[in-house]
Tab-separated table of N, CA and C in Angstrom:
chain	number	residue	atom	x	y	z
A	421	ASP	N	21.891	-55.550	-38.785
A	421	ASP	CA	22.624	-56.688	-38.262
A	421	ASP	C	23.969	-56.240	-37.712
A	422	MET	N	24.296	-56.746	-36.545
A	422	MET	CA	25.606	-56.475	-35.938
A	422	MET	C	26.602	-57.511	-36.445
A	423	TYR	N	27.870	-57.165	-36.416
A	423	TYR	CA	28.905	-58.095	-36.859
A	423	TYR	C	30.081	-58.011	-35.906
A	424	GLY	N	30.173	-58.959	-35.010
A	424	GLY	CA	31.263	-59.020	-34.049
A	424	GLY	C	31.293	-60.405	-33.440
A	425	MET	N	32.419	-60.748	-32.837
A	425	MET	CA	32.551	-62.070	-32.234
A	425	MET	C	31.989	-62.050	-30.814
A	426	HIS	N	31.117	-62.996	-30.538
A	426	HIS	CA	30.588	-63.119	-29.186
A	426	HIS	C	31.726	-63.506	-28.254
A	427	TRP	N	31.672	-63.062	-27.023
A	427	TRP	CA	32.852	-63.184	-26.173
A	427	TRP	C	32.990	-64.495	-25.410
A	428	LEU	N	31.941	-65.281	-25.250
A	428	LEU	CA	32.057	-66.476	-24.422
A	428	LEU	C	31.111	-67.569	-24.915
A	429	LEU	N	31.649	-68.782	-25.093
A	429	LEU	CA	30.867	-69.949	-25.499
A	429	LEU	C	30.983	-71.023	-24.422
A	430	ASP	N	29.908	-71.732	-24.179
A	430	ASP	CA	29.929	-72.849	-23.227
A	430	ASP	C	30.210	-74.136	-24.003
A	431	VAL	N	31.431	-74.296	-24.493
A	431	VAL	CA	31.761	-75.427	-25.362
A	431	VAL	C	31.843	-76.751	-24.617
A	432	ASP	N	32.199	-76.737	-23.348
A	432	ASP	CA	32.323	-77.967	-22.568
A	432	ASP	C	31.134	-78.200	-21.647
A	433	ASN	N	30.089	-77.428	-21.805
A	433	ASN	CA	28.875	-77.550	-21.009
A	433	ASN	C	29.140	-77.333	-19.519
A	434	VAL	N	30.121	-76.504	-19.189
A	434	VAL	CA	30.460	-76.211	-17.796
A	434	VAL	C	29.299	-75.519	-17.095
A	435	TYR	N	28.636	-74.615	-17.796
A	435	TYR	CA	27.527	-73.869	-17.209
A	435	TYR	C	26.185	-74.560	-17.418
A	436	GLY	N	26.174	-75.665	-18.149
A	436	GLY	CA	24.937	-76.397	-18.391
A	436	GLY	C	24.141	-75.896	-19.578
A	437	TYR	N	24.730	-75.030	-20.386
A	437	TYR	CA	24.021	-74.511	-21.554
A	437	TYR	C	24.670	-74.950	-22.862
A	438	GLY	N	25.709	-75.775	-22.804
A	438	GLY	CA	26.499	-76.098	-23.989
A	438	GLY	C	26.036	-77.333	-24.719
A	439	THR	N	26.968	-77.959	-25.449
A	439	THR	CA	26.656	-79.123	-26.269
A	439	THR	C	26.155	-80.267	-25.407
A	440	GLY	N	25.271	-81.039	-25.964
A	440	GLY	CA	24.729	-82.188	-25.254
A	440	GLY	C	23.550	-81.847	-24.367
A	441	ASN	N	23.239	-80.590	-24.205
A	441	ASN	CA	22.119	-80.169	-23.368
A	441	ASN	C	20.939	-79.884	-24.282
A	442	THR	N	20.133	-80.897	-24.549
A	442	THR	CA	19.023	-80.714	-25.475
A	442	THR	C	17.768	-80.210	-24.785
A	443	SER	N	17.703	-80.290	-23.464
A	443	SER	CA	16.468	-79.900	-22.787
A	443	SER	C	16.337	-78.401	-22.580
A	444	GLY	N	17.439	-77.698	-22.357
A	444	GLY	CA	17.319	-76.288	-22.041
A	444	GLY	C	18.045	-75.390	-23.007
A	445	ASN	N	18.309	-75.872	-24.206
A	445	ASN	CA	19.197	-75.157	-25.102
A	445	ASN	C	18.544	-74.895	-26.444
A	446	ASP	N	17.250	-74.738	-26.525
A	446	ASP	CA	16.676	-74.730	-27.860
A	446	ASP	C	16.538	-73.357	-28.493
A	447	CYS	N	16.511	-72.296	-27.757
A	447	CYS	CA	16.388	-70.947	-28.332
A	447	CYS	C	15.305	-70.878	-29.396
A	448	GLY	N	14.345	-71.754	-29.315
A	448	GLY	CA	13.250	-71.736	-30.264
A	448	GLY	C	13.499	-72.503	-31.541
A	449	ASP	N	14.686	-73.115	-31.706
A	449	ASP	CA	14.945	-73.828	-32.955
A	449	ASP	C	15.236	-75.320	-32.755
A	450	SER	N	15.063	-75.838	-31.563
A	450	SER	CA	15.195	-77.266	-31.239
A	450	SER	C	16.543	-77.869	-31.608
A	451	SER	N	17.612	-77.089	-31.586
A	451	SER	CA	18.926	-77.637	-31.919
A	451	SER	C	19.786	-77.743	-30.666
A	452	ALA	N	20.565	-78.810	-30.610
A	452	ALA	CA	21.555	-78.966	-29.544
A	452	ALA	C	22.876	-78.471	-30.105
A	453	ARG	N	23.444	-77.454	-29.510
A	453	ARG	CA	24.665	-76.857	-30.043
A	453	ARG	C	25.425	-76.155	-28.924
A	454	VAL	N	26.618	-75.722	-29.265
A	454	VAL	CA	27.380	-74.884	-28.349
A	454	VAL	C	26.583	-73.605	-28.145
A	455	GLU	N	26.497	-73.163	-26.917
A	455	GLU	CA	25.657	-72.001	-26.601
A	455	GLU	C	26.505	-70.777	-26.291
A	456	TYR	N	26.121	-69.638	-26.870
A	456	TYR	CA	26.704	-68.366	-26.458
A	456	TYR	C	26.191	-68.072	-25.054
A	457	ILE	N	27.070	-67.639	-24.159
A	457	ILE	CA	26.604	-67.266	-22.827
A	457	ILE	C	27.095	-65.872	-22.480
A	458	ASN	N	26.462	-65.271	-21.518
A	458	ASN	CA	26.799	-63.938	-21.036
A	458	ASN	C	27.020	-63.963	-19.539
A	459	THR	N	27.776	-63.005	-19.062
A	459	THR	CA	27.872	-62.752	-17.627
A	459	THR	C	27.588	-61.282	-17.374
A	460	TYR	N	26.929	-60.647	-18.328
A	460	TYR	CA	26.590	-59.234	-18.196
A	460	TYR	C	25.113	-59.111	-17.848
A	461	GLN	N	24.540	-57.965	-18.087
A	461	GLN	CA	23.163	-57.635	-17.722
A	461	GLN	C	23.037	-57.700	-16.208
A	462	ARG	N	23.872	-56.919	-15.537
A	462	ARG	CA	23.959	-56.966	-14.084
A	462	ARG	C	23.192	-55.856	-13.397
A	463	GLY	N	22.662	-54.947	-14.129
A	463	GLY	CA	22.003	-53.825	-13.493
A	463	GLY	C	22.903	-52.612	-13.429
A	464	PRO	N	22.499	-51.596	-12.693
A	464	PRO	CA	23.222	-50.328	-12.714
A	464	PRO	C	24.626	-50.371	-12.114
A	465	GLN	N	24.904	-51.295	-11.208
A	465	GLN	CA	26.228	-51.308	-10.591
A	465	GLN	C	27.305	-51.872	-11.509
A	466	GLU	N	26.961	-52.772	-12.395
A	466	GLU	CA	27.920	-53.424	-13.285
A	466	GLU	C	29.059	-54.079	-12.518
A	467	SER	N	28.788	-54.643	-11.374
A	467	SER	CA	29.823	-55.279	-10.557
A	467	SER	C	30.106	-56.691	-11.055
A	468	VAL	N	31.366	-57.008	-11.230
A	468	VAL	CA	31.747	-58.343	-11.665
A	468	VAL	C	31.364	-59.396	-10.622
A	469	TRP	N	31.205	-58.995	-9.380
A	469	TRP	CA	30.855	-59.930	-8.316
A	469	TRP	C	29.368	-60.245	-8.290
A	470	GLU	N	28.585	-59.576	-9.091
A	470	GLU	CA	27.142	-59.796	-9.118
A	470	GLU	C	26.692	-60.440	-10.420
A	471	THR	N	27.579	-61.131	-11.108
A	471	THR	CA	27.228	-61.716	-12.394
A	471	THR	C	26.564	-63.071	-12.225
A	472	VAL	N	25.762	-63.421	-13.189
A	472	VAL	CA	25.141	-64.730	-13.268
A	472	VAL	C	25.344	-65.210	-14.698
A	473	ALA	N	26.055	-66.315	-14.867
A	473	ALA	CA	26.223	-66.859	-16.219
A	473	ALA	C	24.860	-67.302	-16.731
A	474	HIS	N	24.521	-66.917	-17.951
A	474	HIS	CA	23.218	-67.245	-18.519
A	474	HIS	C	23.338	-67.327	-20.034
A	475	PRO	N	22.455	-68.080	-20.679
A	475	PRO	CA	22.531	-68.210	-22.134
A	475	PRO	C	22.150	-66.902	-22.826
A	476	SER	N	22.742	-66.670	-23.985
A	476	SER	CA	22.429	-65.454	-24.735
A	476	SER	C	20.995	-65.449	-25.227
A	477	CYS	N	20.493	-66.607	-25.557
A	477	CYS	CA	19.113	-66.723	-25.999
A	477	CYS	C	18.327	-67.348	-24.859
A	478	ALA	N	17.481	-66.583	-24.225
A	478	ALA	CA	16.721	-67.089	-23.082
A	478	ALA	C	15.268	-67.260	-23.482
A	479	SER	N	14.976	-68.390	-24.108
A	479	SER	CA	13.582	-68.679	-24.406
A	479	SER	C	12.919	-69.103	-23.108
A	480	THR	N	11.634	-69.229	-23.129
A	480	THR	CA	10.937	-69.658	-21.914
A	480	THR	C	11.227	-71.124	-21.622
A	481	ASN	N	11.887	-71.830	-22.564
A	481	ASN	CA	12.224	-73.233	-22.344
A	481	ASN	C	13.562	-73.422	-21.656
A	482	HIS	N	14.355	-72.371	-21.521
A	482	HIS	CA	15.642	-72.511	-20.853
A	482	HIS	C	15.427	-72.826	-19.382
A	483	SER	N	16.338	-73.572	-18.835
A	483	SER	CA	16.249	-73.878	-17.411
A	483	SER	C	17.515	-73.416	-16.718
A	484	TYR	N	17.411	-73.224	-15.439
A	484	TYR	CA	18.568	-72.886	-14.614
A	484	TYR	C	18.598	-73.904	-13.491
A	485	SER	N	19.690	-74.551	-13.308
A	485	SER	CA	19.821	-75.625	-12.310
A	485	SER	C	18.824	-76.746	-12.564
A	486	GLY	N	18.521	-77.000	-13.846
A	486	GLY	CA	17.643	-78.101	-14.201
A	486	GLY	C	16.173	-77.843	-13.968
A	487	ARG	N	15.801	-76.645	-13.605
A	487	ARG	CA	14.393	-76.331	-13.349
A	487	ARG	C	13.880	-75.396	-14.432
A	488	PRO	N	13.053	-75.879	-15.370
A	488	PRO	CA	12.631	-75.047	-16.494
A	488	PRO	C	11.883	-73.782	-16.091
A	489	GLN	N	11.208	-73.792	-14.964
A	489	GLN	CA	10.471	-72.601	-14.544
A	489	GLN	C	11.397	-71.540	-13.969
A	490	PHE	N	12.694	-71.856	-13.840
A	490	PHE	CA	13.637	-70.956	-13.187
A	490	PHE	C	14.741	-70.592	-14.174
A	491	ASN	N	14.412	-69.743	-15.154
A	491	ASN	CA	15.431	-69.327	-16.113
A	491	ASN	C	16.015	-67.988	-15.689
A	492	TYR	N	16.992	-67.492	-16.415
A	492	TYR	CA	17.718	-66.285	-15.998
A	492	TYR	C	16.814	-65.095	-15.690
A	493	PRO	N	15.879	-64.710	-16.565
A	493	PRO	CA	15.048	-63.552	-16.225
A	493	PRO	C	14.253	-63.741	-14.936
A	494	CYS	N	13.912	-64.982	-14.609
A	494	CYS	CA	13.138	-65.234	-13.386
A	494	CYS	C	13.923	-64.929	-12.120
A	495	LEU	N	15.243	-64.800	-12.234
A	495	LEU	CA	16.026	-64.408	-11.063
A	495	LEU	C	15.722	-62.974	-10.658
A	496	PHE	N	15.283	-62.168	-11.626
A	496	PHE	CA	15.124	-60.738	-11.394
A	496	PHE	C	13.721	-60.209	-11.664
A	497	VAL	N	12.884	-60.992	-12.336
A	497	VAL	CA	11.550	-60.538	-12.709
A	497	VAL	C	10.535	-61.542	-12.177
A	498	ALA	N	9.578	-61.073	-11.395
A	498	ALA	CA	8.549	-61.958	-10.859
A	498	ALA	C	7.551	-62.316	-11.956
A	499	GLY	N	7.033	-63.529	-11.909
A	499	GLY	CA	6.038	-63.951	-12.876
A	499	GLY	C	6.673	-64.489	-14.143
A	500	SER	N	5.842	-64.659	-15.168
A	500	SER	CA	6.350	-65.217	-16.418
A	500	SER	C	7.082	-64.145	-17.222
A	501	THR	N	8.016	-64.589	-18.008
A	501	THR	CA	8.788	-63.666	-18.843
A	501	THR	C	8.742	-64.118	-20.288
A	502	ASN	N	8.895	-63.176	-21.187
A	502	ASN	CA	9.006	-63.506	-22.599
A	502	ASN	C	10.437	-63.906	-22.899
A	503	GLY	N	10.619	-64.647	-23.975
A	503	GLY	CA	11.969	-64.976	-24.395
A	503	GLY	C	12.711	-63.711	-24.790
A	504	GLN	N	14.014	-63.734	-24.655
A	504	GLN	CA	14.827	-62.595	-25.054
A	504	GLN	C	16.188	-63.100	-25.497
A	505	TRP	N	16.918	-62.264	-26.177
A	505	TRP	CA	18.264	-62.617	-26.607
A	505	TRP	C	19.175	-61.429	-26.393
A	506	ARG	N	20.453	-61.716	-26.163
A	506	ARG	CA	21.438	-60.664	-25.993
A	506	ARG	C	22.813	-61.229	-26.315
A	507	TYR	N	23.605	-60.404	-26.928
A	507	TYR	CA	24.961	-60.798	-27.301
A	507	TYR	C	25.943	-59.771	-26.775
A	508	THR	N	27.103	-60.246	-26.393
A	508	THR	CA	28.158	-59.386	-25.875
A	508	THR	C	29.401	-59.591	-26.719
A	509	ASP	N	29.982	-58.510	-27.143
A	509	ASP	CA	31.158	-58.554	-27.996
A	509	ASP	C	32.405	-58.217	-27.186
A	510	ALA	N	33.518	-58.850	-27.532
A	510	ALA	CA	34.814	-58.567	-26.906
A	510	ALA	C	35.660	-57.787	-27.911
A	511	PRO	N	35.627	-56.452	-27.852
A	511	PRO	CA	36.323	-55.643	-28.854
A	511	PRO	C	37.817	-55.917	-28.966
A	512	ASP	N	38.459	-56.292	-27.871
A	512	ASP	CA	39.894	-56.577	-27.973
A	512	ASP	C	40.152	-57.782	-28.869
A	513	ALA	N	39.295	-58.790	-28.798
A	513	ALA	CA	39.435	-59.958	-29.672
A	513	ALA	C	39.126	-59.583	-31.119
A	514	ASP	N	38.094	-58.768	-31.318
A	514	ASP	CA	37.780	-58.304	-32.676
A	514	ASP	C	38.955	-57.534	-33.265
A	515	ALA	N	39.556	-56.668	-32.466
A	515	ALA	CA	40.686	-55.865	-32.950
A	515	ALA	C	41.864	-56.761	-33.323
A	516	ARG	N	42.101	-57.811	-32.542
A	516	ARG	CA	43.187	-58.738	-32.886
A	516	ARG	C	42.876	-59.495	-34.166
A	517	ALA	N	41.611	-59.849	-34.383
A	517	ALA	CA	41.229	-60.539	-35.623
A	517	ALA	C	41.421	-59.623	-36.830
A	518	VAL	N	41.051	-58.351	-36.693
A	518	VAL	CA	41.254	-57.387	-37.782
A	518	VAL	C	42.750	-57.198	-38.030
A	519	GLN	N	43.532	-57.140	-36.974
A	519	GLN	CA	44.984	-57.007	-37.117
A	519	GLN	C	45.572	-58.230	-37.834
A	520	ALA	N	45.117	-59.416	-37.485
A	520	ALA	CA	45.594	-60.628	-38.161
A	520	ALA	C	45.219	-60.600	-39.640
A	521	ALA	N	44.018	-60.092	-39.946
A	521	ALA	CA	43.609	-59.979	-41.352
A	521	ALA	C	44.501	-58.991	-42.097
A	522	TYR	N	44.885	-57.912	-41.436
A	522	TYR	CA	45.799	-56.942	-42.050
A	522	TYR	C	47.121	-57.616	-42.426
A	523	TRP	N	47.679	-58.393	-41.491
A	523	TRP	CA	48.946	-59.064	-41.782
A	523	TRP	C	48.769	-60.135	-42.851
A	524	ALA	N	47.638	-60.805	-42.861
A	524	ALA	CA	47.369	-61.779	-43.928
A	524	ALA	C	47.333	-61.082	-45.284
A	525	LEU	N	46.714	-59.903	-45.329
A	525	LEU	CA	46.677	-59.135	-46.578
A	525	LEU	C	48.082	-58.697	-46.988
A	526	THR	N	48.867	-58.261	-46.028
A	526	THR	CA	50.246	-57.842	-46.320
A	526	THR	C	51.039	-58.991	-46.936
A	527	TRP	N	50.942	-60.175	-46.339
A	527	TRP	CA	51.687	-61.327	-46.849
A	527	TRP	C	51.112	-61.813	-48.180
A	528	ALA	N	49.781	-61.804	-48.303
A	528	ALA	CA	49.169	-62.231	-49.566
A	528	ALA	C	49.538	-61.276	-50.698
A	529	THR	N	49.592	-59.990	-50.409
A	529	THR	CA	49.975	-59.000	-51.417
A	529	THR	C	51.408	-59.249	-51.886
A	530	ALA	N	52.284	-59.547	-50.964
A	530	ALA	CA	53.685	-59.815	-51.315
A	530	ALA	C	53.820	-61.041	-52.216
A	531	GLN	N	52.851	-61.944	-52.126
A	531	GLN	CA	52.893	-63.167	-52.930
A	531	GLN	C	51.953	-63.105	-54.123
A	532	GLY	N	51.300	-61.962	-54.332
A	532	GLY	CA	50.360	-61.833	-55.445
A	532	GLY	C	49.109	-62.678	-55.278
A	533	ALA	N	48.698	-62.906	-54.048
A	533	ALA	CA	47.564	-63.792	-53.776
A	533	ALA	C	46.421	-63.080	-53.058
A	534	GLN	N	46.267	-61.791	-53.276
A	534	GLN	CA	45.199	-61.034	-52.600
A	534	GLN	C	43.816	-61.605	-52.873
A	535	SER	N	43.589	-62.055	-54.094
A	535	SER	CA	42.254	-62.544	-54.447
A	535	SER	C	41.854	-63.762	-53.621
A	536	GLN	N	42.823	-64.502	-53.126
A	536	GLN	CA	42.515	-65.698	-52.344
A	536	GLN	C	41.959	-65.377	-50.961
A	537	ILE	N	42.179	-64.177	-50.486
A	537	ILE	CA	41.681	-63.819	-49.152
A	537	ILE	C	40.695	-62.653	-49.197
A	538	SER	N	40.196	-62.316	-50.387
A	538	SER	CA	39.308	-61.149	-50.508
A	538	SER	C	38.029	-61.306	-49.684
A	539	GLY	N	37.481	-62.509	-49.611
A	539	GLY	CA	36.281	-62.729	-48.802
A	539	GLY	C	36.536	-62.502	-47.321
A	540	THR	N	37.663	-62.993	-46.850
A	540	THR	CA	38.049	-62.794	-45.453
A	540	THR	C	38.300	-61.322	-45.168
A	541	MET	N	38.916	-60.628	-46.121
A	541	MET	CA	39.187	-59.198	-45.932
A	541	MET	C	37.887	-58.398	-45.847
A	542	ALA	N	36.888	-58.777	-46.633
A	542	ALA	CA	35.591	-58.088	-46.568
A	542	ALA	C	34.960	-58.276	-45.187
A	543	LYS	N	35.075	-59.482	-44.633
A	543	LYS	CA	34.541	-59.741	-43.289
A	543	LYS	C	35.308	-58.949	-42.231
A	544	ALA	N	36.633	-58.883	-42.379
A	544	ALA	CA	37.447	-58.120	-41.419
A	544	ALA	C	37.108	-56.639	-41.485
A	545	ALA	N	36.875	-56.120	-42.683
A	545	ALA	CA	36.506	-54.705	-42.831
A	545	ALA	C	35.161	-54.430	-42.169
A	546	LYS	N	34.208	-55.338	-42.359
A	546	LYS	CA	32.893	-55.173	-41.736
A	546	LYS	C	33.019	-55.225	-40.213
A	547	MET	N	33.822	-56.158	-39.707
A	547	MET	CA	34.027	-56.248	-38.263
A	547	MET	C	34.676	-54.970	-37.740
A	548	GLY	N	35.623	-54.432	-38.483
A	548	GLY	CA	36.265	-53.177	-38.090
A	548	GLY	C	35.276	-52.034	-38.013
A	549	ASP	N	34.322	-51.998	-38.948
A	549	ASP	CA	33.290	-50.958	-38.907
A	549	ASP	C	32.462	-51.065	-37.631
A	550	PHE	N	32.043	-52.275	-37.277
A	550	PHE	CA	31.234	-52.460	-36.074
A	550	PHE	C	32.050	-52.299	-34.800
A	551	LEU	N	33.355	-52.470	-34.905
A	551	LEU	CA	34.239	-52.284	-33.759
A	551	LEU	C	34.159	-50.857	-33.226
A	552	ARG	N	33.748	-49.934	-34.061
A	552	ARG	CA	33.620	-48.538	-33.623
A	552	ARG	C	32.593	-48.370	-32.503
A	553	TYR	N	31.637	-49.293	-32.394
A	553	TYR	CA	30.681	-49.216	-31.282
A	553	TYR	C	31.400	-49.266	-29.941
A	554	SER	N	32.553	-49.906	-29.894
A	554	SER	CA	33.269	-50.021	-28.623
A	554	SER	C	33.909	-48.704	-28.195
A	555	PHE	N	33.890	-47.696	-29.034
A	555	PHE	CA	34.425	-46.379	-28.666
A	555	PHE	C	33.450	-45.598	-27.789
A	556	TYR	N	32.237	-46.111	-27.633
A	556	TYR	CA	31.175	-45.356	-26.971
A	556	TYR	C	30.753	-46.006	-25.660
A	557	ASP	N	30.293	-45.177	-24.742
A	557	ASP	CA	29.640	-45.618	-23.524
A	557	ASP	C	28.388	-46.388	-23.919
A	558	LYS	N	27.946	-47.318	-23.080
A	558	LYS	CA	26.790	-48.131	-23.468
A	558	LYS	C	25.505	-47.328	-23.640
A	559	TYR	N	25.455	-46.129	-23.085
A	559	TYR	CA	24.288	-45.269	-23.281
A	559	TYR	C	24.617	-44.098	-24.205
A	560	PHE	N	25.773	-44.145	-24.864
A	560	PHE	CA	26.241	-43.096	-25.776
A	560	PHE	C	26.333	-41.734	-25.087
A	561	LYS	N	26.721	-41.750	-23.816
A	561	LYS	CA	26.909	-40.494	-23.073
A	561	LYS	C	28.309	-39.959	-23.322
A	562	ASN	N	28.469	-38.658	-23.168
A	562	ASN	CA	29.767	-38.032	-23.388
A	562	ASN	C	30.772	-38.484	-22.334
A	563	PRO	N	32.053	-38.615	-22.714
A	563	PRO	CA	33.082	-38.986	-21.729
A	563	PRO	C	33.084	-38.012	-20.549
A	564	GLY	N	33.275	-38.545	-19.361
A	564	GLY	CA	33.304	-37.724	-18.157
A	564	GLY	C	31.967	-37.605	-17.467
A	565	CYS	N	30.898	-38.025	-18.115
A	565	CYS	CA	29.569	-37.963	-17.507
A	565	CYS	C	29.472	-39.060	-16.454
A	566	GLY	N	29.271	-38.686	-15.208
A	566	GLY	CA	29.158	-39.667	-14.143
A	566	GLY	C	27.755	-39.808	-13.601
A	567	SER	N	26.834	-39.049	-14.141
A	567	SER	CA	25.465	-39.042	-13.634
A	567	SER	C	24.532	-39.785	-14.584
A	568	PRO	N	23.594	-40.557	-14.036
A	568	PRO	CA	22.615	-41.221	-14.903
A	568	PRO	C	21.714	-40.233	-15.650
A	569	SER	N	21.657	-38.986	-15.182
A	569	SER	CA	20.760	-38.018	-15.816
A	569	SER	C	21.403	-37.260	-16.978
A	570	CYS	N	22.680	-37.492	-17.261
A	570	CYS	CA	23.320	-36.820	-18.401
A	570	CYS	C	22.628	-37.224	-19.697
A	571	ALA	N	22.464	-36.272	-20.566
A	571	ALA	CA	21.881	-36.569	-21.876
A	571	ALA	C	22.899	-37.311	-22.732
A	572	ALA	N	22.412	-38.082	-23.682
A	572	ALA	CA	23.303	-38.770	-24.615
A	572	ALA	C	23.994	-37.743	-25.494
A	573	GLY	N	25.175	-38.076	-25.959
A	573	GLY	CA	25.907	-37.198	-26.862
A	573	GLY	C	25.287	-37.228	-28.248
A	574	SER	N	25.854	-36.463	-29.145
A	574	SER	CA	25.390	-36.493	-30.530
A	574	SER	C	26.602	-36.622	-31.442
A	575	GLY	N	26.405	-37.294	-32.559
A	575	GLY	CA	27.518	-37.509	-33.468
A	575	GLY	C	28.633	-38.267	-32.771
A	576	LYS	N	29.838	-37.763	-32.930
A	576	LYS	CA	30.988	-38.423	-32.306
A	576	LYS	C	31.368	-37.803	-30.965
A	577	SER	N	30.527	-36.913	-30.437
A	577	SER	CA	30.867	-36.257	-29.166
A	577	SER	C	30.971	-37.254	-28.019
A	578	SER	N	30.272	-38.366	-28.115
A	578	SER	CA	30.306	-39.341	-27.030
A	578	SER	C	31.359	-40.431	-27.250
A	579	SER	N	32.172	-40.287	-28.263
A	579	SER	CA	33.224	-41.272	-28.520
A	579	SER	C	34.453	-40.991	-27.662
A	580	SER	N	35.007	-42.051	-27.094
A	580	SER	CA	36.256	-41.916	-26.341
A	580	SER	C	37.458	-42.202	-27.241
A	581	TYR	N	37.199	-42.750	-28.422
A	581	TYR	CA	38.239	-43.156	-29.375
A	581	TYR	C	39.180	-44.206	-28.783
A	582	MET	N	38.716	-44.902	-27.760
A	582	MET	CA	39.466	-46.015	-27.171
A	582	MET	C	38.545	-47.233	-27.124
A	583	LEU	N	39.105	-48.417	-27.258
A	583	LEU	CA	38.303	-49.627	-27.160
A	583	LEU	C	37.806	-49.794	-25.732
A	584	THR	N	36.523	-50.003	-25.576
A	584	THR	CA	35.970	-50.288	-24.259
A	584	THR	C	36.024	-51.791	-24.010
A	585	TRP	N	35.647	-52.190	-22.833
A	585	TRP	CA	35.724	-53.590	-22.446
A	585	TRP	C	34.760	-54.454	-23.246
A	586	TYR	N	33.595	-53.944	-23.560
A	586	TYR	CA	32.613	-54.712	-24.323
A	586	TYR	C	31.577	-53.774	-24.913
A	587	TYR	N	30.830	-54.295	-25.860
A	587	TYR	CA	29.568	-53.673	-26.226
A	587	TYR	C	28.565	-54.799	-26.411
A	588	ALA	N	27.306	-54.489	-26.248
A	588	ALA	CA	26.285	-55.525	-26.262
A	588	ALA	C	25.030	-55.019	-26.951
A	589	TRP	N	24.199	-55.950	-27.381
A	589	TRP	CA	22.923	-55.616	-27.989
A	589	TRP	C	21.979	-56.787	-27.768
A	590	GLY	N	20.716	-56.563	-27.907
A	590	GLY	CA	19.758	-57.634	-27.677
A	590	GLY	C	18.349	-57.231	-28.041
A	591	GLY	N	17.434	-58.094	-27.724
A	591	GLY	CA	16.037	-57.829	-28.028
A	591	GLY	C	15.118	-58.795	-27.344
């Protein structure tokens, strides 16, 4: 299991995947809720100008522009598609949350109240562990590799030790 904050929610239903949208928002569980959305999965160019906002959970019931047969994968794949899910993390936001937890611990310690935030601290520590994924290229290639044919690094050789813009996972 991954542990990180998803980077974008359609809370006002601006993209048509948010609250109040019961027809195209079920992700297989028939619930109407705020939807995680992505603007990634753009292909090899990774151009911000080629993004398409789409729900993180793309069941075959999702619709695009109100047409159920036209969901996000159908923009790029001919024929029927299986449902899929993908999440994108914003490491800078995760790092700020971990930093806020650090300061909360500092202040709680000064007041003798560490036990009151121990659960939150455990979550912040777990998030910090997963934040390390942002140190790596999305294909775990060594820094400086500009070719798609470069082999993946091993161990920490592919770490840049700097927060990247995002990391993502799916299935």
